[in-house]
Short mmCIF file of C-alpha atoms in Angstrom, two decimals:
data_model
loop_
_atom_site.label_atom_id
_atom_site.label_comp_id
_atom_site.label_asym_id
_atom_site.label_seq_id
_atom_site.Cartn_x
_atom_site.Cartn_y
_atom_site.Cartn_z
CA MET A 46 -15.40 3.71 20.99
CA PRO A 47 -18.84 5.05 21.99
CA LYS A 48 -21.75 2.63 21.78
CA SER A 49 -23.70 2.92 18.53
CA PHE A 50 -26.26 1.08 16.41
CA ARG A 51 -23.41 -1.04 15.01
CA THR A 52 -22.52 -2.41 18.43
CA SER A 53 -25.96 -2.74 20.03
CA GLY A 54 -28.09 -5.86 19.82
CA THR A 55 -31.89 -5.94 19.80
CA ASN A 56 -34.75 -8.24 20.71
CA LEU A 57 -36.90 -7.27 17.71
CA THR A 58 -38.53 -10.12 15.80
CA ARG A 59 -36.43 -9.55 12.65
CA ALA A 60 -33.20 -9.20 14.56
CA LYS A 61 -31.35 -12.50 14.03
CA THR A 62 -29.25 -11.30 11.09
CA HIS A 63 -28.66 -7.96 12.78
CA ASN A 64 -27.50 -9.60 16.02
CA HIS A 65 -25.13 -11.88 14.10
CA ARG A 66 -23.68 -8.84 12.36
CA VAL A 67 -23.37 -6.91 15.63
CA VAL A 68 -21.50 -9.75 17.33
CA LEU A 69 -19.25 -10.22 14.30
CA GLU A 70 -18.60 -6.45 14.16
CA ILE A 71 -17.44 -6.53 17.79
CA ILE A 72 -15.23 -9.57 17.18
CA ARG A 73 -13.83 -8.10 13.95
CA THR A 74 -12.97 -4.70 15.40
CA ARG A 75 -12.10 -5.56 19.02
CA GLY A 76 -11.05 -9.21 19.05
CA PRO A 77 -9.67 -11.31 20.56
CA ILE A 78 -12.46 -10.75 23.03
CA GLY A 79 -14.37 -12.80 25.60
CA ARG A 80 -18.01 -13.70 25.10
CA SER A 81 -19.02 -12.05 28.36
CA GLU A 82 -17.43 -8.81 27.13
CA ILE A 83 -19.40 -9.09 23.90
CA ALA A 84 -22.61 -9.53 25.87
CA GLU A 85 -21.82 -6.48 27.98
CA ILE A 86 -21.07 -4.29 24.95
CA THR A 87 -24.04 -5.43 22.87
CA SER A 88 -26.65 -5.72 25.65
CA LEU A 89 -27.46 -9.20 24.35
CA SER A 90 -27.87 -12.09 26.80
CA ARG A 91 -24.83 -14.31 27.39
CA GLN A 92 -26.75 -17.29 26.03
CA THR A 93 -27.56 -15.40 22.81
CA VAL A 94 -23.92 -14.41 22.38
CA GLN A 95 -22.76 -17.98 23.05
CA ASN A 96 -25.19 -19.31 20.44
CA ILE A 97 -24.12 -16.77 17.82
CA VAL A 98 -20.42 -17.36 18.46
CA ALA A 99 -20.96 -21.13 18.21
CA GLU A 100 -22.65 -20.68 14.83
CA LEU A 101 -19.86 -18.39 13.57
CA ASP A 102 -17.28 -20.90 14.80
CA ALA A 103 -19.05 -23.77 13.03
CA GLU A 104 -19.06 -21.75 9.80
CA GLY A 105 -15.32 -21.15 10.13
CA ILE A 106 -15.66 -17.37 10.37
CA VAL A 107 -14.23 -17.13 13.89
CA GLU A 108 -11.92 -19.20 16.05
CA MET A 109 -11.59 -19.71 19.79
CA HIS A 110 -8.43 -19.42 21.89
CA ALA A 111 -7.77 -19.80 25.59
CA GLY A 112 -7.19 -16.47 27.28
CA LYS A 113 -4.38 -15.69 29.67
CA ALA A 114 -4.70 -17.22 33.12
CA SER A 115 -5.48 -14.70 35.85
CA GLY A 116 -5.68 -16.00 39.41
CA ARG A 117 -7.27 -19.37 40.13
CA GLY A 118 -9.42 -21.31 37.72
CA HIS A 119 -9.27 -21.87 34.00
CA PRO A 120 -8.69 -18.92 31.67
CA GLY A 121 -11.75 -17.93 29.69
CA MET A 122 -12.03 -18.53 25.97
CA ARG A 123 -11.54 -15.60 23.65
CA VAL A 124 -12.89 -15.32 20.15
CA GLN A 125 -11.41 -13.65 17.09
CA VAL A 126 -12.08 -13.54 13.36
CA ARG A 127 -10.36 -16.24 11.33
CA ALA A 128 -8.20 -14.02 9.14
CA ASP A 129 -7.98 -16.32 6.14
CA HIS A 130 -11.68 -17.17 6.04
CA ALA A 131 -12.17 -14.59 3.29
CA CYS A 132 -10.61 -11.56 1.67
CA SER A 133 -11.65 -8.45 -0.23
CA LEU A 134 -10.05 -6.31 -2.92
CA GLY A 135 -9.95 -2.53 -2.69
CA PHE A 136 -9.21 -0.26 -5.64
CA HIS A 137 -8.17 3.38 -5.55
CA VAL A 138 -8.95 4.79 -8.98
CA ASP A 139 -7.49 8.19 -9.70
CA ARG A 140 -7.17 9.91 -13.05
CA LEU A 141 -3.67 8.56 -13.62
CA ALA A 142 -3.56 5.07 -12.15
CA VAL A 143 -5.31 2.32 -10.20
CA THR A 144 -3.91 0.98 -6.93
CA ALA A 145 -5.19 -2.37 -5.67
CA LEU A 146 -4.91 -4.03 -2.25
CA ALA A 147 -6.25 -7.38 -1.08
CA CYS A 148 -6.90 -7.66 2.65
CA ASN A 149 -7.92 -10.58 4.83
CA LEU A 150 -10.64 -10.24 7.46
CA LEU A 151 -8.19 -8.78 9.98
CA GLY A 152 -7.19 -6.09 7.52
CA ASP A 153 -3.75 -7.48 6.78
CA VAL A 154 -2.59 -6.71 3.23
CA ILE A 155 -2.01 -10.04 1.49
CA TRP A 156 -1.43 -8.73 -2.04
CA SER A 157 -0.97 -5.44 -3.84
CA GLY A 158 -0.90 -4.34 -7.44
CA ALA A 159 -1.10 -1.20 -9.57
CA GLY A 160 -1.33 -0.06 -13.15
CA HIS A 161 -1.41 3.13 -15.20
CA LEU A 162 -4.60 4.15 -16.94
CA ALA A 163 -4.59 4.27 -20.72
CA ALA A 164 -6.95 7.25 -20.42
CA PRO A 165 -8.69 9.04 -17.51
CA SER A 166 -12.01 7.36 -18.22
CA THR A 167 -14.40 4.91 -16.60
CA ALA A 168 -13.95 2.42 -19.45
CA SER A 169 -10.17 2.43 -19.01
CA ALA A 170 -10.51 2.11 -15.24
CA ASN A 171 -12.95 -0.81 -15.53
CA ALA A 172 -10.54 -2.64 -17.85
CA LEU A 173 -7.63 -2.13 -15.47
CA VAL A 174 -9.70 -3.24 -12.46
CA ARG A 175 -10.61 -6.46 -14.28
CA ASP A 176 -6.95 -7.03 -15.19
CA LEU A 177 -5.81 -6.49 -11.59
CA VAL A 178 -8.43 -8.92 -10.28
CA ALA A 179 -7.04 -11.51 -12.70
CA GLN A 180 -3.52 -10.74 -11.48
CA PHE A 181 -4.62 -11.29 -7.87
CA ARG A 182 -6.27 -14.60 -8.67
CA ALA A 183 -3.11 -15.77 -10.47
CA ALA A 184 -0.78 -14.60 -7.71
CA ARG A 185 -2.87 -15.89 -4.77
CA PRO A 186 -4.68 -19.05 -5.94
CA ASP A 187 -4.96 -20.07 -2.28
CA MET A 188 -7.25 -17.08 -1.63
CA ALA A 189 -8.87 -16.69 -5.05
CA ASP A 190 -11.95 -18.72 -4.09
CA ARG A 191 -12.24 -16.78 -0.83
CA LEU A 192 -12.50 -13.39 -2.52
CA PHE A 193 -16.01 -12.24 -1.62
CA GLY A 194 -16.21 -8.65 -2.81
CA ILE A 195 -14.71 -5.63 -4.55
CA GLY A 196 -14.51 -2.11 -3.17
CA LEU A 197 -14.07 0.77 -5.62
CA ALA A 198 -13.06 4.29 -4.67
CA ALA A 199 -12.79 7.11 -7.19
CA PRO A 200 -13.17 10.88 -7.36
CA GLY A 201 -16.80 11.97 -7.49
CA PRO A 202 -19.37 13.27 -8.00
CA PHE A 203 -21.01 10.14 -9.38
CA ALA A 204 -24.03 10.12 -11.67
CA ALA A 205 -27.02 8.06 -10.57
CA ASP A 206 -28.78 8.03 -13.96
CA ALA A 207 -28.33 9.02 -17.60
CA GLU A 208 -29.83 12.48 -17.15
CA GLU A 209 -27.50 13.31 -14.29
CA LEU A 210 -24.57 11.88 -16.26
CA GLN A 211 -25.30 14.21 -19.16
CA HIS A 212 -25.37 17.19 -16.81
CA LEU A 213 -22.14 16.27 -15.04
CA THR A 214 -20.17 15.43 -18.17
CA SER A 215 -21.19 18.57 -20.04
CA THR A 216 -18.50 20.53 -18.22
CA ALA A 217 -16.58 17.86 -16.30
CA ASP A 218 -12.81 17.64 -16.38
CA ALA A 219 -10.59 14.66 -15.69
CA THR A 220 -10.82 14.86 -11.90
CA THR A 221 -14.00 12.79 -11.80
CA PHE A 222 -15.33 9.39 -12.87
CA THR A 223 -18.99 10.29 -13.09
CA GLU A 224 -20.02 7.09 -14.90
CA PHE A 225 -18.87 4.89 -12.01
CA GLY A 226 -22.09 5.58 -10.16
CA LEU A 227 -24.38 4.39 -12.94
CA PRO A 228 -26.20 1.20 -11.91
CA ASP A 229 -25.57 -0.33 -15.35
CA ASN A 230 -21.83 0.25 -15.03
CA LEU A 231 -21.61 -1.30 -11.57
CA ALA A 232 -23.83 -4.21 -12.61
CA ASP A 233 -21.70 -4.85 -15.69
CA LEU A 234 -18.46 -4.81 -13.70
CA SER A 235 -19.97 -7.05 -11.03
CA GLY A 236 -21.20 -9.47 -13.68
CA ARG A 237 -17.84 -9.67 -15.40
CA LEU A 238 -16.01 -10.25 -12.12
CA LYS A 239 -18.76 -12.50 -10.70
CA LEU A 240 -18.43 -10.61 -7.41
CA PRO A 241 -20.39 -7.92 -5.54
CA VAL A 242 -19.02 -4.42 -6.20
CA VAL A 243 -19.28 -1.59 -3.65
CA LEU A 244 -18.60 2.04 -4.64
CA GLN A 245 -17.38 4.92 -2.47
CA ASN A 246 -16.05 8.31 -3.39
CA ASP A 247 -12.35 8.57 -2.64
CA ALA A 248 -12.76 10.84 0.39
CA SER A 249 -15.28 8.50 2.06
CA ALA A 250 -12.99 5.53 1.36
CA ALA A 251 -10.03 7.41 2.81
CA ALA A 252 -12.08 8.19 5.91
CA LEU A 253 -12.94 4.51 6.29
CA GLY A 254 -9.28 3.55 5.75
CA GLU A 255 -8.24 6.04 8.41
CA HIS A 256 -10.99 4.76 10.71
CA VAL A 257 -9.88 1.13 10.41
CA TYR A 258 -6.12 1.49 10.02
CA GLY A 259 -5.06 4.97 11.17
CA ILE A 260 -5.54 7.68 13.75
CA GLY A 261 -9.29 7.61 13.11
CA ARG A 262 -9.52 4.55 15.36
CA SER A 263 -9.30 6.98 18.29
CA PHE A 264 -12.53 8.81 17.41
CA GLY A 265 -16.17 7.78 17.24
CA SER A 266 -17.02 10.62 14.84
CA PHE A 267 -14.66 12.54 12.59
CA ALA A 268 -14.42 14.22 9.20
CA PHE A 269 -11.65 13.40 6.76
CA LEU A 270 -10.52 16.01 4.23
CA GLN A 271 -9.05 14.38 1.11
CA PHE A 272 -6.57 16.77 -0.49
CA GLY A 273 -6.01 15.71 -4.10
CA MET A 274 -6.57 17.09 -7.55
CA GLY A 275 -9.99 17.93 -6.18
CA LEU A 276 -11.08 18.44 -2.57
CA GLY A 277 -13.51 16.10 -0.85
CA ALA A 278 -14.59 15.08 2.63
CA GLY A 279 -15.58 11.76 4.16
CA PHE A 280 -17.61 11.43 7.35
CA VAL A 281 -17.43 8.73 10.01
CA LEU A 282 -20.41 9.30 12.30
CA ASN A 283 -20.86 7.11 15.37
CA GLY A 284 -18.45 4.57 13.94
CA ALA A 285 -20.04 4.29 10.48
CA ILE A 286 -19.37 5.94 7.13
CA TYR A 287 -22.05 8.36 6.00
CA PRO A 288 -22.11 8.05 2.18
CA GLY A 289 -25.16 10.14 1.32
CA SER A 290 -28.16 9.02 -0.72
CA THR A 291 -26.16 8.93 -3.99
CA LYS A 292 -22.74 8.24 -2.42
CA ASN A 293 -21.78 11.87 -3.01
CA ALA A 294 -21.75 13.11 0.59
CA GLY A 295 -18.75 15.27 1.37
CA GLU A 296 -18.35 17.10 -1.95
CA ILE A 297 -17.09 20.08 -0.01
CA GLY A 298 -14.92 21.06 -2.96
CA HIS A 299 -18.08 22.25 -4.69
CA VAL A 300 -19.19 24.62 -1.94
CA GLN A 301 -19.17 28.11 -3.42
CA VAL A 302 -16.67 30.40 -1.70
CA GLN A 303 -16.35 33.13 -4.35
CA HIS A 304 -19.49 34.51 -5.95
CA GLY A 305 -18.91 34.64 -9.70
CA GLY A 306 -15.42 33.18 -9.25
CA ARG A 307 -13.51 30.68 -11.34
CA SER A 308 -15.59 28.29 -13.44
CA CYS A 309 -15.76 24.73 -12.09
CA SER A 310 -16.26 21.29 -13.62
CA CYS A 311 -19.57 20.98 -11.76
CA GLY A 312 -21.01 23.85 -13.82
CA SER A 313 -20.91 26.39 -11.00
CA ARG A 314 -18.40 29.16 -10.34
CA GLY A 315 -16.19 29.98 -7.37
CA CYS A 316 -16.12 26.45 -5.90
CA LEU A 317 -13.69 25.78 -3.06
CA GLU A 318 -11.55 23.25 -4.97
CA ARG A 319 -10.92 25.80 -7.74
CA TYR A 320 -8.69 27.50 -5.15
CA LEU A 321 -7.78 24.82 -2.60
CA SER A 322 -6.60 21.70 -4.46
CA LEU A 323 -3.59 20.31 -6.25
CA HIS A 324 -5.33 21.00 -9.55
CA ALA A 325 -5.46 24.68 -8.64
CA LEU A 326 -1.78 24.58 -7.65
CA CYS A 327 -0.87 22.91 -10.96
CA GLU A 328 -2.63 25.74 -12.77
CA ARG A 329 -0.70 28.26 -10.71
CA LEU A 330 2.64 26.59 -11.48
CA GLY A 331 1.92 25.90 -15.14
CA LEU A 332 1.98 22.10 -14.61
CA ASP A 333 -0.20 19.60 -16.42
CA PRO A 334 -2.71 18.24 -13.86
CA THR A 335 -3.15 15.12 -15.99
CA ALA A 336 0.58 14.25 -15.90
CA ARG A 337 1.80 11.83 -13.26
CA ALA A 338 5.09 13.75 -12.94
CA SER A 339 3.31 16.90 -11.74
CA ILE A 340 2.80 15.64 -8.16
CA ALA A 341 6.45 14.61 -7.93
CA SER A 342 7.46 18.02 -9.25
CA ILE A 343 5.34 19.81 -6.63
CA GLU A 344 6.82 17.69 -3.83
CA GLN A 345 10.37 18.33 -5.02
CA ARG A 346 9.79 22.08 -5.31
CA PHE A 347 8.11 22.16 -1.90
CA GLU A 348 11.03 20.33 -0.30
CA ALA A 349 13.38 22.89 -1.85
CA GLY A 350 11.32 25.73 -0.36
CA ASP A 351 10.00 27.04 -3.68
CA PRO A 352 8.71 30.58 -2.93
CA GLU A 353 5.88 30.27 -5.48
CA ILE A 354 4.44 27.22 -3.70
CA LEU A 355 4.79 28.86 -0.28
CA ALA A 356 3.11 32.02 -1.59
CA TRP A 357 0.23 29.90 -2.91
CA MET A 358 -0.12 28.26 0.50
CA ASP A 359 -0.37 31.68 2.14
CA GLU A 360 -3.08 32.71 -0.34
CA VAL A 361 -5.26 29.61 0.10
CA ALA A 362 -4.81 29.20 3.88
CA PRO A 363 -8.00 31.25 4.55
CA TYR A 364 -9.95 28.78 2.42
CA MET A 365 -8.59 25.89 4.51
CA ARG A 366 -9.62 27.74 7.65
CA GLN A 367 -13.09 28.30 6.19
CA ALA A 368 -13.50 24.64 5.20
CA ILE A 369 -12.56 23.45 8.68
CA ASN A 370 -14.93 25.95 10.29
CA LEU A 371 -17.77 24.84 8.00
CA ILE A 372 -17.31 21.16 8.90
CA GLU A 373 -17.01 21.82 12.63
CA MET A 374 -20.14 23.97 12.75
CA MET A 375 -22.23 21.51 10.74
CA LEU A 376 -21.13 18.18 12.23
CA ASP A 377 -19.46 18.94 15.57
CA PRO A 378 -17.04 15.99 15.05
CA ASP A 379 -14.53 14.75 17.60
CA ALA A 380 -11.76 15.64 15.15
CA ILE A 381 -10.94 16.61 11.58
CA ILE A 382 -8.25 14.54 9.82
CA LEU A 383 -6.45 15.57 6.64
CA GLY A 384 -4.76 13.36 4.08
CA GLY A 385 -4.39 12.96 0.36
CA ILE A 386 -2.14 12.11 -2.55
CA ILE A 387 0.53 14.61 -1.52
CA ARG A 388 3.19 14.04 1.15
CA PRO A 389 2.07 14.68 4.77
CA ASP A 390 4.55 17.49 5.48
CA PHE A 391 3.01 19.48 2.59
CA ILE A 392 -0.39 19.22 4.31
CA GLU A 393 1.15 20.07 7.68
CA ALA A 394 2.72 23.23 6.20
CA LEU A 395 -0.64 24.27 4.75
CA LEU A 396 -2.35 23.69 8.10
CA ARG A 397 0.22 25.82 9.94
CA ARG A 398 -0.57 28.71 7.62
CA ALA A 399 -4.31 28.26 8.29
CA GLU A 400 -3.84 28.77 12.04
CA PRO A 401 -5.34 30.06 14.20
CA PHE A 402 -8.52 28.16 13.43
CA LEU A 403 -11.86 29.73 14.18
CA PRO A 404 -13.30 28.76 17.57
CA ARG A 405 -15.91 26.06 17.95
CA LEU A 406 -19.17 26.76 19.76
CA ALA A 407 -18.07 24.43 22.56
CA PRO A 408 -14.62 25.50 23.77
CA SER A 409 -11.80 22.99 23.37
CA ALA A 410 -10.24 21.45 26.45
CA PRO A 411 -6.75 22.73 27.32
CA GLY A 412 -4.20 21.01 25.10
CA GLU A 413 -6.89 19.33 22.98
CA GLN A 414 -5.87 18.84 19.35
CA ARG A 415 -8.75 19.30 16.94
CA ILE A 416 -7.00 18.93 13.59
CA HIS A 417 -4.79 15.98 12.65
CA VAL A 418 -2.82 14.73 9.67
CA GLY A 419 -3.79 11.16 8.80
CA THR A 420 -1.55 8.21 9.62
CA ALA A 421 -2.96 5.57 7.26
CA GLY A 422 -0.70 6.95 4.53
CA ALA A 423 -0.97 7.04 0.77
CA ARG A 424 -2.79 3.68 0.74
CA ALA A 425 -5.68 4.97 2.87
CA VAL A 426 -8.12 5.12 -0.06
CA ALA A 427 -7.38 1.58 -1.30
CA LEU A 428 -7.49 0.25 2.27
CA GLY A 429 -10.81 1.99 2.80
CA ALA A 430 -12.19 0.57 -0.43
CA SER A 431 -11.26 -2.93 0.74
CA ALA A 432 -12.86 -2.26 4.11
CA ALA A 433 -16.01 -0.99 2.36
CA ALA A 434 -16.48 -4.42 0.80
CA VAL A 435 -16.13 -6.01 4.25
CA GLU A 436 -18.59 -3.52 5.72
CA ALA A 437 -21.15 -4.32 3.02
CA LEU A 438 -21.02 -8.03 3.83
CA PHE A 439 -20.53 -8.09 7.58
CA ALA A 440 -21.32 -4.76 9.26
CA PRO A 441 -24.71 -4.03 10.85
CA SER A 442 -27.01 -1.68 8.97
CA VAL A 443 -30.41 -0.13 9.57
CA ALA A 444 -31.63 -1.38 6.18
CA GLU A 445 -30.66 -4.96 6.98
CA LEU A 446 -32.64 -4.80 10.21
CA VAL A 447 -35.71 -2.95 8.93
CA LEU A 448 -36.00 -4.52 5.50
CA SER A 449 -34.99 -8.12 6.15
CA PRO A 450 -37.86 -10.59 5.69
CA ALA A 451 -39.60 -11.90 8.76
#
């Protein structure tokens, strides 16, 4: 992975916390690893790295192991995160259900749970999240006291205040959970759970899940297109998620592609997701987009080669081509990855119909693949939500460096 702020140490006066986070980030993402390798990657002195690792070891966050012998002399010690030191819970909230995963510090899934929503609302989702946290604590009492944070991922856009909430809910449909972003809602949920709560939109969480657990590990910067009832994008830039100032970055589904086109939940008309989304396909097929059985029906009809679904794919393929072109021209990412709540071969079929893609400004190398289908699977959003909680606690950040007290 290319060197970035997250993997570079500093000698600034306020840098102790940042350097600890940088070293831990390297150990967490690349361990087991030798201390000399950490020093080389971070540009910190070997003595500084040794001191930081010793402190992390004393706190029980990392553990040391002898490396493999190579030639004469003793093998060097290698350091890795102690997996069971702590865990986080990630929740994928969609308009039909909530999926929960608990992961240890190495990203291993140690518990999973799910439940159906009584209604597609923030209140119903909050209640189910609280119930699933209680289920985790009952099922894993050995890790209950080591649960340090909650990651939430849901369809956006999120409202940042009451005025914005009123605007978004005046025309919103069930594809969004606008109230999730309200500070009062997050504070209330955090208070009830007695844990920090981190929020991401579902596309950003899926991008983080793909970055940590899937094909995204191969790229320093990429965009993830989340194909669901709506259409969103998540961005990993130089190894870090870019959430936007209100955690609404990547709402590509609300880019206008048809002037005066179909009315959208955001209040505009002709938005991309009104044509390119599973909600749009449900409308085309006469299926209820709020019914859980609709996705299964689409998958079954697709597998059977339903001509109406294939015709829809042909019609919306230009929109897919346009979305990919827009992202490439704006961000120049290493790759674009697609995933979502529908089976991967459905997405692959849609991508084939979108070919050939428009050229990038910089020509691709011979045989280079620009567009990929994600490999983290249907759990990518929940995995990413869990990873978001880990990132909030452990990962380096500009704010932590600049704003930390002297």
